[in-house]
């Protein structure tokens, strides 16, 4: 069975003082040994977080570039993230896709480079509100996945978690119902069975993201195809520990 995965995505939030405080809170909390926990921090705080955070939790970058080093002003390589203590990187977040204009193929290239550098990848996919209303959720998610499926080898998927994050549920307080999450996760798994292999489909973790909090996580966590959460706002609060314990 799949190890439950809970990710925090701090986005562009935090400060040295706030991170030290939050790490102290998280380090004192209970974290089940059968749950994998990862916190994504802004690049400039990755090193501080990796030094401050409990060692049974891992640290993620929230993005990376597609080269190891060179004349790419302002970019950060997967190797650099590893060097400062990250084991994971969040890629394809809807905020990168829609605000920064990053394409499916660029996201896929980032996955290739990050995995080659030895990082694990939380790959975000998800539809806009108008896409859900138009009934094309599945096509959108499959298009986003196809770009990555095209460029990864089957064995690479062992180091990928898929985060299904419907854009209309992100930061809106409008959480997908547990049934909506289950339905899309099951459809994603079914698609991966055909598009990659039954083994990858069975083993890959599919986490839900979008307005997850300490209260609404419990019921969703019971759904057979919900293998975890990617949490924005609530990962900046002590409440994140309740989500880490959602399956308990
Ligand atoms: P919220 O939990 O704030 O809705 O954000 C979800 C998200 O985007 C996690 O990557």
CSV table of C-alpha atoms and ligand atoms in Angstrom, one decimal:
chain,number,residue,atom,x,y,z
A,1,UNK,CA,0.0,0.0,0.0
A,2,UNK,CA,1.0,3.6,-0.6
A,3,UNK,CA,2.7,5.6,2.1
A,4,UNK,CA,0.6,8.7,2.9
A,5,UNK,CA,2.3,11.9,1.8
A,6,UNK,CA,1.7,15.3,3.2
A,7,UNK,CA,3.4,18.4,1.6
A,8,UNK,CA,3.3,22.0,2.8
A,9,UNK,CA,3.8,24.6,0.2
A,10,UNK,CA,4.7,27.9,1.8
A,11,UNK,CA,4.6,29.8,-1.5
A,12,UNK,CA,6.1,33.3,-1.2
A,13,UNK,CA,5.7,33.5,2.5
A,14,UNK,CA,7.9,33.4,5.6
A,15,UNK,CA,10.8,35.2,7.2
A,16,UNK,CA,13.9,34.0,9.2
A,17,UNK,CA,12.0,34.6,12.4
A,18,UNK,CA,8.7,33.1,11.3
A,19,UNK,CA,10.5,30.0,9.9
A,20,UNK,CA,12.4,29.4,13.2
A,21,UNK,CA,9.1,29.7,15.1
A,22,UNK,CA,7.2,27.3,12.8
A,23,UNK,CA,10.1,24.8,12.8
A,24,UNK,CA,10.0,24.8,16.6
A,25,UNK,CA,6.3,24.1,16.6
A,26,UNK,CA,6.5,21.4,13.9
A,27,UNK,CA,9.5,19.7,15.6
A,28,UNK,CA,7.5,19.4,18.8
A,29,UNK,CA,4.4,17.9,17.2
A,30,UNK,CA,3.5,14.3,16.6
A,31,UNK,CA,4.2,12.9,13.2
A,32,UNK,CA,3.2,9.3,12.5
A,33,UNK,CA,6.1,7.1,11.3
A,34,UNK,CA,4.0,5.9,8.3
A,35,UNK,CA,3.4,9.4,6.9
A,36,UNK,CA,5.9,11.1,4.7
A,37,UNK,CA,6.1,14.9,5.3
A,38,UNK,CA,7.7,17.5,3.1
A,39,UNK,CA,7.8,21.3,3.4
A,40,UNK,CA,8.3,23.6,0.4
A,41,UNK,CA,10.0,26.9,1.2
A,42,UNK,CA,11.1,29.9,-0.8
A,43,UNK,CA,14.6,29.4,-2.2
A,44,UNK,CA,16.2,31.8,0.1
A,45,UNK,CA,14.9,29.9,3.1
A,46,UNK,CA,15.5,26.3,2.0
A,47,UNK,CA,18.9,26.1,3.8
A,48,UNK,CA,17.6,27.6,7.0
A,49,UNK,CA,14.6,25.3,7.0
A,50,UNK,CA,16.7,22.2,6.3
A,51,UNK,CA,18.9,23.1,9.3
A,52,UNK,CA,16.0,23.9,11.6
A,53,UNK,CA,13.4,21.2,10.7
A,54,UNK,CA,13.1,17.8,12.3
A,55,UNK,CA,15.1,15.2,10.3
A,56,UNK,CA,12.1,12.9,9.8
A,57,UNK,CA,10.6,15.6,7.6
A,58,UNK,CA,12.0,16.7,4.2
A,59,UNK,CA,12.4,20.1,2.6
A,60,UNK,CA,11.4,21.0,-1.0
A,61,UNK,CA,12.2,23.9,-3.3
A,62,UNK,CA,9.1,25.4,-4.9
A,63,UNK,CA,10.5,25.5,-8.4
A,64,UNK,CA,13.8,25.0,-10.3
A,65,UNK,CA,15.4,25.6,-13.6
A,66,UNK,CA,16.3,23.2,-16.3
A,67,UNK,CA,20.1,23.6,-16.3
A,68,UNK,CA,22.7,22.7,-13.6
A,69,UNK,CA,24.6,26.0,-13.7
A,70,UNK,CA,25.5,28.8,-16.0
A,71,UNK,CA,24.4,32.2,-17.3
A,72,UNK,CA,20.7,32.0,-16.3
A,73,UNK,CA,20.4,35.1,-14.1
A,74,UNK,CA,17.9,34.7,-11.3
A,75,UNK,CA,17.4,30.9,-11.8
A,76,UNK,CA,18.1,28.1,-9.3
A,77,UNK,CA,19.2,24.6,-10.4
A,78,UNK,CA,18.1,21.3,-8.9
A,79,UNK,CA,21.7,20.7,-7.9
A,80,UNK,CA,21.7,23.9,-5.9
A,81,UNK,CA,18.5,22.9,-4.1
A,82,UNK,CA,20.1,19.6,-3.2
A,83,UNK,CA,23.3,21.3,-2.1
A,84,UNK,CA,21.3,23.4,0.5
A,85,UNK,CA,19.4,20.4,1.9
A,86,UNK,CA,16.3,19.9,-0.3
A,87,UNK,CA,15.3,16.4,-1.2
A,88,UNK,CA,12.2,17.5,-3.1
A,89,UNK,CA,11.0,20.1,-5.6
A,90,UNK,CA,7.4,21.2,-6.3
A,91,UNK,CA,7.0,21.5,-10.1
A,92,UNK,CA,4.1,22.7,-12.3
A,93,UNK,CA,2.2,24.5,-9.6
A,94,UNK,CA,-0.7,26.3,-11.1
A,95,UNK,CA,0.7,29.7,-9.9
A,96,UNK,CA,3.8,29.0,-12.1
A,97,UNK,CA,1.7,27.8,-15.0
A,98,UNK,CA,-0.8,30.7,-14.9
A,99,UNK,CA,1.1,33.7,-13.3
A,100,UNK,CA,4.6,32.9,-14.7
A,101,UNK,CA,3.3,31.4,-18.0
A,102,UNK,CA,5.2,28.1,-17.7
A,103,UNK,CA,4.1,25.6,-20.3
A,104,UNK,CA,3.4,21.8,-19.9
A,105,UNK,CA,6.6,21.1,-21.8
A,106,UNK,CA,8.8,23.4,-19.8
A,107,UNK,CA,7.4,21.8,-16.6
A,108,UNK,CA,8.2,18.4,-18.1
A,109,UNK,CA,11.8,19.4,-18.8
A,110,UNK,CA,12.1,20.6,-15.2
A,111,UNK,CA,10.9,17.1,-14.0
A,112,UNK,CA,13.6,15.5,-16.1
A,113,UNK,CA,16.4,17.7,-14.8
A,114,UNK,CA,15.2,17.5,-11.1
A,115,UNK,CA,15.0,13.8,-11.2
A,116,UNK,CA,18.4,13.5,-12.9
A,117,UNK,CA,19.9,15.6,-10.1
A,118,UNK,CA,18.4,13.2,-7.5
A,119,UNK,CA,15.5,15.3,-6.3
A,120,UNK,CA,12.0,13.8,-5.9
A,121,UNK,CA,9.2,15.7,-7.6
A,122,UNK,CA,5.8,16.8,-6.5
A,123,UNK,CA,4.2,17.4,-9.9
A,124,UNK,CA,1.1,19.6,-9.7
A,125,UNK,CA,-1.8,19.3,-12.2
A,126,UNK,CA,-5.3,20.7,-12.1
A,127,UNK,CA,-8.0,22.4,-14.1
A,128,UNK,CA,-9.3,26.0,-14.0
A,129,UNK,CA,-12.9,26.7,-12.9
A,130,UNK,CA,-14.0,27.3,-16.5
A,131,UNK,CA,-12.4,24.0,-17.5
A,132,UNK,CA,-14.3,22.1,-14.8
A,133,UNK,CA,-17.5,23.8,-15.8
A,134,UNK,CA,-16.9,22.9,-19.4
A,135,UNK,CA,-16.5,19.3,-18.4
A,136,UNK,CA,-12.9,19.0,-19.5
A,137,UNK,CA,-11.1,18.4,-16.2
A,138,UNK,CA,-9.9,15.0,-17.3
A,139,UNK,CA,-8.6,16.2,-20.7
A,140,UNK,CA,-6.7,19.1,-19.0
A,141,UNK,CA,-5.1,16.9,-16.4
A,142,UNK,CA,-4.2,14.3,-19.1
A,143,UNK,CA,-2.6,17.0,-21.3
A,144,UNK,CA,-0.5,18.2,-18.4
A,145,UNK,CA,0.5,14.6,-17.5
A,146,UNK,CA,1.2,13.6,-21.2
A,147,UNK,CA,3.9,16.3,-21.5
A,148,UNK,CA,5.7,14.6,-18.5
A,149,UNK,CA,4.9,11.0,-19.5
A,150,UNK,CA,6.6,11.7,-22.9
A,151,UNK,CA,9.9,12.6,-21.4
A,152,UNK,CA,10.3,10.4,-18.3
A,153,UNK,CA,11.3,6.8,-18.1
A,154,UNK,CA,9.0,4.3,-16.4
A,155,UNK,CA,11.4,3.9,-13.4
A,156,UNK,CA,11.5,7.7,-12.9
A,157,UNK,CA,7.9,7.7,-11.7
A,158,UNK,CA,9.0,6.0,-8.4
A,159,UNK,CA,10.3,9.4,-7.4
A,160,UNK,CA,7.2,11.4,-8.3
A,161,UNK,CA,4.1,12.3,-6.3
A,162,UNK,CA,1.3,13.8,-8.3
A,163,UNK,CA,-0.6,16.7,-6.6
A,164,UNK,CA,-4.0,17.1,-8.0
A,165,UNK,CA,-4.8,20.8,-7.3
A,166,UNK,CA,-8.0,22.1,-8.9
A,167,UNK,CA,-7.2,25.8,-9.5
A,168,UNK,CA,-10.6,26.9,-8.3
A,169,UNK,CA,-9.9,25.3,-4.9
A,170,UNK,CA,-6.5,26.9,-4.3
A,171,UNK,CA,-6.5,29.7,-1.7
A,172,UNK,CA,-10.3,30.1,-2.2
A,173,UNK,CA,-11.6,28.2,0.8
A,174,UNK,CA,-13.6,26.3,-1.8
A,175,UNK,CA,-12.3,22.8,-1.1
A,176,UNK,CA,-13.2,20.0,-3.6
A,177,UNK,CA,-15.5,17.5,-1.8
A,178,UNK,CA,-13.9,14.2,-0.9
A,179,UNK,CA,-15.9,12.6,-3.6
A,180,UNK,CA,-14.8,15.1,-6.2
A,181,UNK,CA,-11.1,14.5,-5.2
A,182,UNK,CA,-11.6,10.7,-5.2
A,183,UNK,CA,-13.3,10.8,-8.6
A,184,UNK,CA,-10.5,12.7,-10.3
A,185,UNK,CA,-7.7,10.8,-8.5
A,186,UNK,CA,-9.2,7.5,-9.6
A,187,UNK,CA,-9.5,8.8,-13.2
A,188,UNK,CA,-5.9,9.9,-13.1
A,189,UNK,CA,-4.8,6.5,-11.8
A,190,UNK,CA,-6.8,4.8,-14.5
A,191,UNK,CA,-5.2,7.0,-17.1
A,192,UNK,CA,-1.6,6.3,-15.8
A,193,UNK,CA,-2.4,2.5,-16.1
A,194,UNK,CA,-2.8,2.9,-19.8
A,195,UNK,CA,-0.4,5.7,-20.4
A,196,UNK,CA,2.5,4.4,-18.3
A,197,UNK,CA,2.0,1.0,-16.7
A,198,UNK,CA,-0.3,-0.8,-14.1
A,199,UNK,CA,2.7,-0.9,-11.7
A,200,UNK,CA,3.3,2.9,-11.8
A,201,UNK,CA,-0.5,3.5,-11.5
A,202,UNK,CA,-0.8,1.3,-8.5
A,203,UNK,CA,2.3,2.6,-6.7
A,204,UNK,CA,2.2,6.4,-7.4
A,205,UNK,CA,0.9,8.7,-4.7
A,206,UNK,CA,-1.8,11.1,-5.8
A,207,UNK,CA,-2.2,13.9,-3.2
A,208,UNK,CA,-5.0,16.5,-3.2
A,209,UNK,CA,-4.4,20.2,-2.9
A,210,UNK,CA,-6.7,23.2,-2.6
A,211,UNK,CA,-8.0,24.7,0.7
A,212,UNK,CA,-7.1,21.7,2.8
A,213,UNK,CA,-7.3,22.4,6.5
A,214,UNK,CA,-7.1,20.6,9.8
A,215,UNK,CA,-10.8,19.9,9.7
A,216,UNK,CA,-11.7,18.9,6.1
A,217,UNK,CA,-8.6,16.6,5.7
A,218,UNK,CA,-10.0,13.7,7.7
A,219,UNK,CA,-12.8,12.6,5.5
A,220,UNK,CA,-10.8,13.0,2.3
A,221,UNK,CA,-7.9,11.1,3.7
A,222,UNK,CA,-10.2,8.0,3.9
A,223,UNK,CA,-10.8,8.0,0.2
A,224,UNK,CA,-9.0,5.1,-1.5
A,225,UNK,CA,-7.2,7.1,-4.2
A,226,UNK,CA,-6.4,10.1,-2.0
A,227,UNK,CA,-2.8,9.3,-0.9
A,228,UNK,CA,-2.0,12.6,0.8
A,229,UNK,CA,-2.3,16.4,0.6
A,230,UNK,CA,-0.4,19.4,-0.7
A,231,UNK,CA,-1.3,22.2,1.6
A,232,UNK,CA,-0.8,26.0,1.1
A,233,UNK,CA,-2.2,28.4,3.7
A,234,UNK,CA,-2.6,25.8,6.5
A,235,UNK,CA,1.0,24.7,6.2
A,236,UNK,CA,2.0,28.1,7.7
A,237,UNK,CA,0.1,27.3,10.9
A,238,UNK,CA,0.4,24.8,13.7
A,239,UNK,CA,-2.8,23.3,12.2
A,240,UNK,CA,-0.5,21.7,9.6
A,241,UNK,CA,0.2,19.0,12.3
A,242,UNK,CA,-3.5,18.1,12.2
A,243,UNK,CA,-3.2,17.4,8.5
A,244,UNK,CA,0.0,15.3,9.0
A,245,UNK,CA,-2.2,13.3,11.4
A,246,UNK,CA,-5.2,13.1,9.1
A,247,UNK,CA,-5.1,9.3,8.8
A,248,UNK,CA,-4.8,8.7,12.5
B,1,LIG,P1,-4.2,26.4,-0.3
B,1,LIG,O1,-4.1,25.2,0.6
B,1,LIG,O2,-3.8,27.7,0.3
B,1,LIG,O3,-5.5,26.5,-1.0
B,1,LIG,O4,-3.1,26.2,-1.5
B,1,LIG,C1,-3.0,25.0,-2.1
B,1,LIG,C2,-1.8,24.9,-2.9
B,1,LIG,O5,-1.7,25.6,-3.9
B,1,LIG,C3,-0.7,24.0,-2.5
B,1,LIG,O6,0.2,23.9,-3.5
